[in-house]
């Protein structure tokens, strides 16, 4: 009787081991990478939270692919906005055998990491990296579901000259792949317009805190608009120092400085309507109800407001899993064609990609700030 009990016990243990192994095989690991430490950690965490909400939703509903049930597991990594760390965590995710990656956040980390994912055949959707180079390397695994800097720079230049009536424009960039890339596109399009001229071009870094020298040089050129290619962590202190130098000049930039953190970072250095910025994404009126519901759910889940690209990270995750379901397999080699050619109706609009991997029909949203709150100006293309 004792011998029989031991056999039963061993059989039960073996069954549990086999069942555990089967369960492990039913997990789909998807990576997420952003800068969740450093000066822009608030933006990186926003992206990660969006991806996490999508994973929670998928697992609550149940994910069935090819008639088999799966659980999605998010492997979140921090690249600190550093290209070297970006490639390190990319290789870590490849070694962990993730089936896809949402990220990275910055163009400067997304571009070098994309080569690692391409070599491993792992699809990658960035919900935030806007530098055109990312999708122009010939990597069929690289996608983004926001507009790129060519679209963003052109739209901001057009708005500055046509709507803002700017005549003398100074430009500052932070020398990152994102900041310099956006500033270059803006300058190119201002020069094409013929309605304004670039009176000064200066640069700083994404870690700088003292801008007095470059702002003093710019002040002498008497600009009526300053364009900044960089992030909110630099834009806020720059606005404070502009006020100290007596420069109540209009201030324009892209998505990196278009977060709700700008009023806090600028303190009393920002006047109502002084700042115009644009997100590389846009939601038409018919999608607004879904986006508002997402924002409310996000607030309940994390106790904070959406910063910038959480909805795009959320949609990127759901679009990737939808491609797996359409292909009937989470194998990257099998679902990659479905991702490249398919479309997914998300809360931010239709997620569908062109031959390069850029989002089709990319839109932009212009914002200003009044009373310390971000206010939408317009959705444009």
CSV table of N, CA and C in Angstrom, one decimal, residues 97-100 120-123 141 324 329-339:
chain,number,residue,atom,x,y,z
A,97,UNK,N,13.8,35.2,-26.0
A,97,UNK,CA,12.9,34.6,-27.0
A,97,UNK,C,11.5,35.3,-27.0
A,98,UNK,N,11.5,36.6,-26.9
A,98,UNK,CA,10.2,37.3,-27.1
A,98,UNK,C,9.7,37.1,-28.5
A,99,UNK,N,8.4,37.2,-28.6
A,99,UNK,CA,7.8,37.1,-29.9
A,99,UNK,C,7.6,38.4,-30.7
A,100,UNK,N,7.8,39.5,-30.0
A,100,UNK,CA,7.7,40.8,-30.6
A,100,UNK,C,8.1,41.8,-29.5
A,120,UNK,N,17.3,38.9,-35.6
A,120,UNK,CA,16.6,37.8,-34.9
A,120,UNK,C,15.3,37.5,-35.5
A,121,UNK,N,14.8,38.4,-36.5
A,121,UNK,CA,13.5,38.1,-37.1
A,121,UNK,C,12.3,38.5,-36.2
A,122,UNK,N,12.5,39.4,-35.3
A,122,UNK,CA,11.5,39.8,-34.3
A,122,UNK,C,10.8,41.1,-34.7
A,123,UNK,N,9.5,41.1,-34.9
A,123,UNK,CA,8.8,42.3,-35.2
A,123,UNK,C,8.9,43.3,-34.1
A,141,UNK,N,11.2,44.2,-40.2
A,141,UNK,CA,10.6,43.9,-38.9
A,141,UNK,C,10.3,45.3,-38.2
A,324,UNK,N,-1.0,38.1,-34.8
A,324,UNK,CA,-0.8,36.7,-34.5
A,324,UNK,C,-2.1,35.9,-34.6
A,329,UNK,N,-0.7,32.0,-35.5
A,329,UNK,CA,0.5,31.6,-34.9
A,329,UNK,C,1.2,32.8,-34.2
A,330,UNK,N,1.8,32.6,-33.0
A,330,UNK,CA,2.6,33.7,-32.5
A,330,UNK,C,4.1,33.6,-33.0
A,331,UNK,N,4.4,32.7,-33.8
A,331,UNK,CA,5.7,32.6,-34.4
A,331,UNK,C,6.0,33.9,-35.2
A,332,UNK,N,7.1,34.6,-34.9
A,332,UNK,CA,7.3,35.9,-35.7
A,332,UNK,C,7.4,35.7,-37.2
A,333,UNK,N,8.0,34.6,-37.6
A,333,UNK,CA,8.1,34.4,-39.1
A,333,UNK,C,6.8,34.2,-39.7
A,334,UNK,N,5.8,33.6,-39.0
A,334,UNK,CA,4.5,33.4,-39.5
A,334,UNK,C,3.6,34.6,-39.5
A,335,UNK,N,3.6,35.4,-38.4
A,335,UNK,CA,2.7,36.5,-38.2
A,335,UNK,C,3.2,37.8,-38.8
A,336,UNK,N,4.5,37.9,-39.1
A,336,UNK,CA,5.1,39.1,-39.6
A,336,UNK,C,4.4,39.6,-40.9
A,337,UNK,N,4.1,38.8,-41.9
A,337,UNK,CA,3.4,39.2,-43.1
A,337,UNK,C,2.0,39.8,-42.7
A,338,UNK,N,1.3,39.2,-41.8
A,338,UNK,CA,0.0,39.6,-41.4
A,338,UNK,C,0.1,41.0,-40.7
A,339,UNK,N,1.1,41.2,-40.0
A,339,UNK,CA,1.3,42.5,-39.3
A,339,UNK,C,1.6,43.6,-40.4
